Coordinates of C-alpha atoms in Angstrom, one line a residue:
Chain F
M3 CA 6.9 0.1 -55.0
R4 CA 4.1 2.5 -56.3
V5 CA 1.3 3.1 -53.7
E6 CA -2.0 4.3 -54.1
F7 CA -4.7 4.7 -51.3
T8 CA -7.1 7.5 -50.0
V9 CA -7.1 9.6 -47.0
N10 CA -10.2 11.2 -45.4
G11 CA -11.5 10.5 -49.5
E12 CA -8.7 12.8 -50.5
Q13 CA -6.6 10.4 -53.1
Y14 CA -2.9 9.8 -53.0
E15 CA 0.1 7.9 -55.4
L16 CA 3.9 7.9 -54.1
D17 CA 7.0 5.7 -54.5
T18 CA 7.8 4.3 -51.4
D19 CA 10.5 1.8 -49.8
G20 CA 8.6 0.4 -47.1
D21 CA 10.3 2.0 -44.7
T22 CA 7.9 4.9 -43.3
R23 CA 4.9 3.9 -41.0
L24 CA 1.4 5.7 -42.0
L25 CA 1.7 7.0 -39.2
D26 CA 4.8 9.2 -39.5
Y27 CA 2.9 9.7 -43.5
L28 CA 0.2 10.8 -42.1
R29 CA 1.9 13.3 -39.8
D30 CA 5.1 14.9 -41.5
E31 CA 3.9 14.5 -44.8
L32 CA 0.0 14.7 -44.6
G33 CA 0.0 16.9 -41.4
L34 CA -2.7 14.9 -39.9
T35 CA -1.9 15.3 -36.4
G36 CA -4.7 14.0 -35.2
V37 CA -3.1 10.6 -35.1
K38 CA -0.8 10.3 -32.1
E39 CA 2.2 8.5 -31.8
G40 CA 2.2 7.5 -28.1
C41 CA 4.3 3.7 -27.2
G42 CA 5.2 3.1 -30.8
V43 CA 4.8 -0.8 -30.8
G44 CA 1.0 -1.4 -30.5
E45 CA 0.5 -1.5 -27.1
C46 CA -1.0 1.9 -26.4
G47 CA -4.3 2.1 -29.2
A48 CA -3.1 5.9 -29.6
C49 CA -2.4 6.3 -33.4
T50 CA -5.1 4.5 -34.1
V51 CA -6.6 5.2 -37.7
L52 CA -9.8 3.3 -40.3
V53 CA -8.1 0.9 -43.0
E54 CA -10.5 -0.1 -45.4
G55 CA -13.2 0.7 -42.7
K56 CA -11.4 -1.5 -39.7
P57 CA -9.9 0.0 -36.4
T58 CA -6.4 0.3 -37.4
L59 CA -2.6 0.8 -35.2
S60 CA -0.6 3.0 -37.4
C61 CA 2.5 2.9 -35.4
L62 CA 2.7 -1.1 -36.9
T63 CA 1.6 -0.1 -40.5
Y64 CA 3.9 0.8 -43.4
L65 CA 2.9 1.9 -46.7
P66 CA 3.6 -0.7 -48.3
Q67 CA 0.4 -2.0 -47.0
I68 CA -1.5 0.6 -47.6
D69 CA -1.5 0.1 -51.5
G70 CA -5.4 0.3 -52.9
K71 CA -7.0 1.0 -49.6
E72 CA -8.9 3.5 -48.2
I73 CA -7.6 5.2 -44.6
T74 CA -10.0 7.6 -42.6
T75 CA -8.4 9.3 -40.1
I76 CA -10.1 11.6 -36.7
E77 CA -9.8 14.2 -39.4
G78 CA -12.0 13.0 -41.6
L79 CA -15.3 13.3 -39.1
G80 CA -17.8 15.4 -39.0
E81 CA -19.0 17.2 -41.5
N82 CA -19.3 20.6 -42.8
G83 CA -17.6 21.5 -39.7
K84 CA -19.6 20.2 -37.5
L85 CA -18.4 17.6 -35.8
H86 CA -19.5 14.1 -35.6
P87 CA -21.9 13.2 -32.8
L88 CA -19.6 10.7 -31.1
Q89 CA -16.9 13.8 -31.1
E90 CA -19.6 16.0 -29.6
A91 CA -20.4 13.6 -27.1
F92 CA -16.9 13.2 -26.0
V93 CA -17.1 17.0 -25.5
E94 CA -20.6 16.9 -23.7
T95 CA -19.1 14.0 -21.3
G96 CA -15.6 15.7 -20.1
G97 CA -14.8 12.1 -22.4
V98 CA -11.5 14.2 -22.5
Q99 CA -8.8 15.7 -20.2
C100 CA -5.2 15.9 -21.9
G101 CA -7.2 15.1 -25.3
F102 CA -4.0 12.9 -26.6
C103 CA -5.3 9.5 -26.2
T104 CA -8.6 10.7 -27.4
P105 CA -8.8 11.0 -31.4
G106 CA -7.5 6.5 -30.7
F107 CA -10.8 6.4 -29.0
I108 CA -12.8 8.2 -30.9
M109 CA -11.6 5.5 -34.0
V110 CA -11.6 2.5 -32.2
S111 CA -15.1 3.3 -31.1
L112 CA -16.7 4.0 -34.7
K113 CA -16.7 0.9 -35.7
L114 CA -18.6 -0.9 -31.6
L115 CA -21.3 1.8 -33.0
E116 CA -21.6 0.6 -36.5
R117 CA -22.0 -2.7 -35.3
N118 CA -23.8 -2.1 -32.3
P119 CA -25.8 1.7 -31.5
D120 CA -26.9 0.2 -28.1
P121 CA -22.7 -1.4 -25.8
T122 CA -23.5 -2.5 -22.7
R123 CA -20.8 -0.7 -20.7
K124 CA -18.8 -4.5 -19.9
E125 CA -19.2 -4.5 -24.0
I126 CA -17.8 -0.5 -24.4
R127 CA -14.5 -1.3 -22.3
E128 CA -14.5 -4.8 -23.6
W129 CA -14.4 -2.9 -27.5
V130 CA -11.8 0.1 -26.3
E131 CA -9.1 -2.8 -24.6
G132 CA -6.7 -2.0 -27.1
N133 CA -6.8 1.7 -25.7
I134 CA -5.1 3.6 -22.3
C135 CA -5.9 6.9 -21.2
R136 CA -3.9 8.3 -18.2
C137 CA -6.2 11.0 -17.4
T138 CA -9.9 10.4 -17.2
G139 CA -10.1 6.5 -15.7
Y140 CA -12.4 5.3 -18.3
T141 CA -15.4 6.6 -16.9
K142 CA -16.4 9.8 -18.6
I143 CA -15.1 7.9 -22.1
V144 CA -17.1 5.2 -21.5
D145 CA -19.9 7.8 -20.6
A146 CA -19.0 9.4 -24.0
V147 CA -19.8 6.3 -26.3
Q148 CA -23.4 5.5 -24.9
L149 CA -24.0 9.0 -25.3
A150 CA -23.4 9.1 -28.9
G151 CA -24.8 5.9 -29.6
K152 CA -28.4 7.0 -27.8
W153 CA -27.7 10.8 -30.0
L154 CA -27.1 8.1 -32.7
R155 CA -30.2 5.7 -32.2
E156 CA -32.9 9.0 -31.7
K157 CA -32.0 10.6 -35.2
G158 CA -32.7 7.2 -36.5
D159 CA -29.2 7.8 -38.0
K160 CA -26.7 5.2 -39.1
V161 CA -23.5 5.8 -37.4
E162 CA -21.7 6.6 -40.3
L163 CA -18.4 8.1 -40.7
Chain B
M14 CA 16.5 0.3 -39.4
G15 CA 16.4 0.5 -43.2
F16 CA 14.4 -2.0 -45.2
E17 CA 12.4 -2.6 -48.0
I18 CA 9.1 -4.2 -48.4
L19 CA 8.7 -5.9 -51.2
V20 CA 4.7 -7.3 -52.4
P21 CA 4.5 -10.4 -54.5
E22 CA 1.2 -10.2 -56.6
N23 CA 1.2 -13.6 -56.5
E24 CA 2.9 -17.2 -55.9
D25 CA 5.2 -17.3 -59.0
E26 CA 6.7 -13.5 -58.2
L27 CA 6.2 -14.7 -54.0
I28 CA 8.5 -17.7 -55.2
S29 CA 10.8 -15.8 -57.2
L30 CA 11.5 -13.0 -54.6
M31 CA 12.4 -15.8 -51.8
E32 CA 15.1 -16.8 -54.1
E33 CA 17.1 -13.3 -54.4
G34 CA 17.9 -13.4 -51.4
D35 CA 17.8 -13.5 -47.3
Y36 CA 14.1 -11.9 -45.9
Q37 CA 11.8 -11.7 -43.7
F38 CA 7.8 -12.3 -43.6
L39 CA 5.6 -9.8 -42.7
A40 CA 1.5 -10.5 -43.4
G41 CA -0.4 -8.5 -40.3
G42 CA 3.3 -7.3 -39.0
T43 CA 1.4 -6.9 -35.5
D44 CA 5.2 -8.9 -34.3
L45 CA 7.3 -8.5 -36.8
F46 CA 7.4 -4.3 -36.7
V47 CA 7.6 -4.6 -32.9
K48 CA 10.7 -7.1 -33.3
I49 CA 12.1 -4.4 -35.6
K50 CA 11.4 -1.4 -33.5
K51 CA 13.0 -2.8 -30.5
D52 CA 15.9 -3.3 -32.5
L53 CA 15.7 -8.3 -32.1
I54 CA 15.7 -8.0 -35.5
N55 CA 16.5 -6.1 -37.9
P56 CA 16.3 -7.1 -41.9
E57 CA 17.2 -5.5 -44.9
R58 CA 13.9 -7.0 -47.0
I59 CA 10.4 -7.9 -46.2
I60 CA 8.0 -9.5 -48.6
D61 CA 4.1 -9.0 -47.3
L62 CA 2.8 -11.8 -48.4
T63 CA -1.2 -10.6 -48.1
K64 CA -1.1 -9.9 -51.8
A65 CA -0.5 -12.6 -52.9
I66 CA -2.0 -15.7 -50.6
D67 CA -5.5 -14.3 -51.6
G68 CA -9.1 -15.9 -52.6
P69 CA -11.5 -16.7 -50.3
K70 CA -10.4 -17.1 -46.6
F71 CA -12.9 -20.8 -45.8
Q72 CA -12.7 -23.0 -48.1
V73 CA -15.2 -25.2 -47.1
E74 CA -14.0 -29.5 -48.5
Q75 CA -16.9 -32.1 -47.1
N76 CA -14.2 -33.6 -44.3
E77 CA -12.1 -30.5 -43.1
V78 CA -11.9 -26.8 -43.2
K79 CA -9.2 -24.7 -45.6
I80 CA -8.0 -21.7 -43.3
K81 CA -6.1 -19.2 -45.2
A82 CA -3.1 -18.1 -43.6
T83 CA -3.4 -13.8 -44.1
T84 CA -7.1 -14.9 -42.4
T85 CA -7.0 -12.1 -39.4
H86 CA -8.4 -13.2 -35.3
A87 CA -11.1 -10.8 -36.3
E88 CA -12.6 -12.7 -39.5
L89 CA -12.0 -15.8 -37.5
A90 CA -13.6 -14.6 -34.6
E91 CA -16.3 -13.2 -36.6
S92 CA -16.6 -15.6 -39.0
S93 CA -20.6 -17.4 -38.1
L94 CA -18.9 -21.0 -40.1
I95 CA -15.9 -20.9 -38.1
N96 CA -17.7 -19.8 -35.3
K97 CA -20.4 -22.5 -36.5
E98 CA -17.5 -25.9 -36.4
F99 CA -14.5 -24.8 -34.2
P100 CA -16.3 -22.4 -31.1
V101 CA -12.9 -23.1 -29.6
L102 CA -11.2 -21.4 -32.5
A103 CA -13.4 -18.4 -32.8
S104 CA -12.8 -17.7 -29.7
S105 CA -9.5 -18.4 -29.0
A106 CA -8.5 -15.7 -31.8
G107 CA -11.1 -13.4 -30.2
A108 CA -8.9 -13.2 -27.1
V109 CA -5.9 -12.1 -29.4
G110 CA -4.6 -8.7 -28.2
A111 CA -7.1 -6.4 -28.6
T112 CA -9.6 -5.3 -31.5
Q113 CA -6.8 -3.3 -33.8
L114 CA -4.9 -6.1 -33.4
R115 CA -7.6 -8.8 -33.6
N116 CA -8.0 -6.3 -37.3
M117 CA -4.9 -6.8 -38.2
G118 CA -2.7 -10.0 -36.8
T119 CA -3.4 -13.3 -38.6
I120 CA -3.1 -16.9 -38.1
G121 CA -0.5 -17.5 -40.2
G122 CA 1.7 -14.7 -38.0
N123 CA -0.2 -16.9 -35.0
I124 CA 1.7 -20.2 -35.9
C125 CA 4.9 -19.3 -37.4
N126 CA 5.7 -16.9 -34.5
A127 CA 5.5 -20.2 -32.6
S128 CA 5.2 -18.6 -29.8
P129 CA 4.1 -20.9 -26.4
S130 CA 1.4 -18.7 -25.2
A131 CA 0.1 -18.8 -28.7
D132 CA -3.9 -17.6 -28.6
T133 CA -4.9 -19.9 -31.4
L134 CA -2.6 -21.8 -31.3
I135 CA -4.2 -24.4 -27.8
A136 CA -6.9 -24.6 -30.5
L137 CA -5.3 -25.5 -33.9
Y138 CA -3.8 -28.4 -31.4
L139 CA -7.0 -29.6 -30.3
L140 CA -8.6 -29.6 -33.4
N141 CA -5.0 -31.6 -34.6
A142 CA -4.9 -28.9 -37.6
D143 CA -2.5 -29.2 -40.6
V144 CA 0.3 -26.5 -41.8
D145 CA 0.1 -26.2 -45.7
L146 CA 3.4 -25.4 -46.7
V147 CA 4.8 -24.5 -50.4
S148 CA 7.6 -24.2 -52.4
S149 CA 9.7 -24.3 -55.2
D150 CA 9.3 -27.8 -55.1
G151 CA 5.9 -28.3 -54.4
R152 CA 3.2 -28.9 -51.3
R153 CA 3.6 -30.5 -48.4
S154 CA 1.4 -30.7 -45.4
L155 CA 2.7 -31.5 -41.6
S156 CA 0.9 -30.8 -38.3
I157 CA 1.2 -28.6 -35.9
K158 CA 2.2 -30.8 -33.1
D159 CA 5.6 -31.4 -35.6
F160 CA 5.7 -27.5 -37.7
I161 CA 6.0 -26.6 -34.3
T162 CA 9.2 -27.4 -32.8
G163 CA 10.2 -25.0 -30.2
P164 CA 9.6 -21.4 -29.0
G165 CA 9.7 -19.1 -31.9
E166 CA 10.8 -22.3 -33.7
T167 CA 9.3 -24.3 -36.1
E168 CA 10.0 -26.7 -39.3
L169 CA 9.4 -23.9 -42.3
A170 CA 12.1 -24.3 -44.1
S171 CA 14.2 -21.7 -46.3
G172 CA 12.4 -20.4 -49.7
E173 CA 8.6 -21.9 -48.1
Y174 CA 5.8 -19.8 -47.1
V175 CA 2.5 -21.1 -44.7
E176 CA -0.8 -20.8 -47.3
S177 CA -3.4 -22.1 -45.3
I178 CA -4.4 -24.0 -42.7
T179 CA -6.3 -26.9 -42.6
V180 CA -8.6 -28.2 -39.7
P181 CA -10.5 -31.2 -40.2
K182 CA -14.6 -31.2 -38.8
L183 CA -15.9 -33.0 -36.0
S184 CA -18.1 -35.6 -35.7
G185 CA -20.6 -35.6 -32.7
K186 CA -21.1 -32.9 -30.8
F187 CA -18.6 -31.6 -28.6
R188 CA -18.0 -28.6 -25.9
H189 CA -15.6 -25.9 -26.6
F190 CA -13.6 -24.5 -24.0
F191 CA -11.3 -21.8 -24.1
K192 CA -9.0 -20.1 -21.2
K193 CA -6.4 -17.2 -21.2
V194 CA -4.9 -16.3 -18.0
G195 CA -3.2 -13.3 -17.4
R196 CA -3.2 -10.3 -15.5
R197 CA -4.9 -7.8 -17.8
N198 CA -7.0 -8.9 -20.1
A199 CA -6.3 -7.0 -23.0
L200 CA -2.7 -7.3 -25.0
D201 CA -1.2 -9.6 -22.8
I202 CA 0.4 -12.3 -22.7
S203 CA -0.8 -15.9 -21.2
V204 CA 0.5 -16.5 -18.0
C205 CA -1.2 -20.3 -19.3
S206 CA -3.8 -20.6 -21.5
M207 CA -5.8 -23.2 -22.2
G208 CA -8.5 -25.1 -23.7
F209 CA -10.6 -28.4 -24.4
I210 CA -13.5 -29.8 -26.8
L211 CA -15.2 -32.0 -24.7
K212 CA -17.8 -34.8 -25.7
A213 CA -18.9 -36.9 -22.9
T214 CA -22.4 -38.7 -21.8
K215 CA -23.4 -38.1 -18.3
E216 CA -21.8 -40.9 -17.1
A217 CA -19.1 -40.5 -19.0
I218 CA -16.6 -39.4 -21.6
E219 CA -16.7 -39.9 -24.1
E220 CA -13.2 -38.2 -26.3
I221 CA -11.4 -35.3 -24.7
R222 CA -8.3 -33.7 -25.8
L223 CA -6.5 -31.0 -24.2
A224 CA -3.9 -28.1 -25.7
Y225 CA -2.0 -25.7 -22.4
G226 CA 0.0 -23.1 -23.5
A227 CA 3.2 -21.1 -22.1
V228 CA 3.4 -23.7 -19.5
A229 CA 6.1 -25.8 -22.0
P230 CA 8.5 -24.9 -24.7
T231 CA 5.5 -25.2 -27.4
V232 CA 1.9 -25.7 -26.9
I233 CA 1.5 -29.0 -25.5
R234 CA -1.7 -31.9 -25.9
P235 CA -1.1 -33.9 -22.7
G236 CA -1.3 -37.0 -24.1
A237 CA -1.7 -39.3 -20.0
V238 CA -4.1 -37.5 -19.2
E239 CA -6.3 -37.0 -21.9
D240 CA -6.0 -41.0 -22.0
F241 CA -6.7 -41.3 -18.3
L242 CA -9.8 -39.1 -18.7
Q243 CA -11.6 -41.0 -22.1
G244 CA -14.5 -43.1 -20.2
K245 CA -14.1 -42.0 -17.2
T246 CA -17.0 -40.2 -15.2
I247 CA -16.4 -36.5 -14.3
D248 CA -16.3 -36.5 -10.8
K249 CA -14.0 -34.7 -7.9
E250 CA -11.8 -37.8 -7.9
T251 CA -11.2 -38.0 -11.6
I252 CA -10.0 -34.9 -11.3
S253 CA -7.7 -35.0 -8.8
R254 CA -6.4 -37.8 -10.5
A255 CA -6.3 -36.0 -14.3
Q256 CA -3.9 -33.0 -12.2
R257 CA -1.3 -35.2 -10.9
L258 CA -1.0 -36.9 -14.0
L259 CA -0.9 -33.2 -15.5
K260 CA 1.8 -31.9 -13.1
E261 CA 4.8 -34.9 -14.6
E262 CA 3.6 -33.7 -18.2
I263 CA 4.1 -29.6 -18.1
S264 CA 7.1 -27.8 -17.4
P265 CA 6.3 -24.4 -16.8
I266 CA 9.0 -21.5 -15.9
N267 CA 9.9 -18.9 -14.2
D268 CA 9.4 -15.4 -15.9
I269 CA 8.5 -11.8 -15.4
R270 CA 4.8 -12.7 -15.7
G271 CA 4.5 -15.1 -13.8
S272 CA 6.3 -18.3 -11.3
A273 CA 7.0 -21.3 -12.3
E274 CA 4.7 -22.3 -9.5
Y275 CA 1.7 -19.6 -10.1
R276 CA 1.9 -21.3 -13.2
E277 CA 1.1 -25.0 -12.5
T278 CA -1.1 -23.9 -9.7
V279 CA -3.3 -22.0 -12.9
A280 CA -2.9 -25.1 -15.2
L281 CA -4.0 -27.6 -12.4
R282 CA -6.9 -25.4 -11.1
T283 CA -8.1 -25.7 -15.3
L284 CA -8.3 -28.5 -15.3
E285 CA -11.3 -28.5 -12.8
Q286 CA -13.4 -26.7 -15.8
I287 CA -14.5 -30.4 -17.3
R288 CA -16.2 -30.4 -14.5
Q289 CA -18.6 -27.4 -15.3
N290 CA -22.0 -28.1 -17.2

């Protein structure tokens, strides 16, 4: 079938039988390697992207499912070569160690900050419970999300992509 | 591997695609694609239902609410309508998987997978929901209890799909409770899940409905326990008699997530929640 969608604002149109995961298309065809494959079965959150603004697992999503939809990956954040405040906060707090899980954590947390720019540590932990990190012990990831929330509140910015 | 995903745009296209050969349905894909990846199934044709079942997710009638089968768990958990009318459905949908899976997985998918530990099924059993089915022969509705016949087994006929779920409104004020017990909160499949809705005065239980998951081949409503509790005063003695009755109604098994004995202990213990408040 013919599918049309946008990725980070760019329009794409192609024919697909369906047998291509969004994850593979983004990585292999578009070179967006910030999207990571961890478990491949929906248990680790590393492949999280936004579909219509909603955190979605690209390892369990196939191209026909995104027809007409808007996709955002980690590469679509920030502007003019500057990091998005949430990315900046991960750098600042040391929320990144090996980095493999980081794009997934950032993509899922964006939506939390959009709903609530001042989440408690418990709310953050619950929101990211589908994402696994094997390095940080999570403490600094939670710090990063809180710090980004603080920056965004101070600037009076709404969380936008 | 190697499959084709077909995306019918409406009911007619959907029905003719079903008639053209074997198929598997796709809604959110959170179970289907995992099963394919693990080589448990190997379908050639997959029919995506999300475009054919369209329109508003919730339709409020005088005595009931119709929920489209393609409504996601996140949509249920966040809906002000569902939180107001059926808090137990909102909280069970909010307990599913994790943020991403709640954005993807649907209530229709949860029903058709018919897992004995499916979170939202607890609420649908409690609320006496009906499953609305459509095929080229017309429409029919079955109670959730009759629709689900065993683990992973339903009455869904070939050429038929679940269009919506009809939930009768409750009359009066009920306390809604849902609890799942597992090794971790996120992404885990319950060792035991339990819910109830309760209408009671200080003196006695006016109406109670109970549902248990993961302690029998399907979600169950322990009828003997419900009957016994009706009209009773909520005290320690009542609960322990109810626990003895519950023991006869559940049939937990040993599996990788927990032993039968552990499941039974947890199931009986959850009854004590009725005494809170």
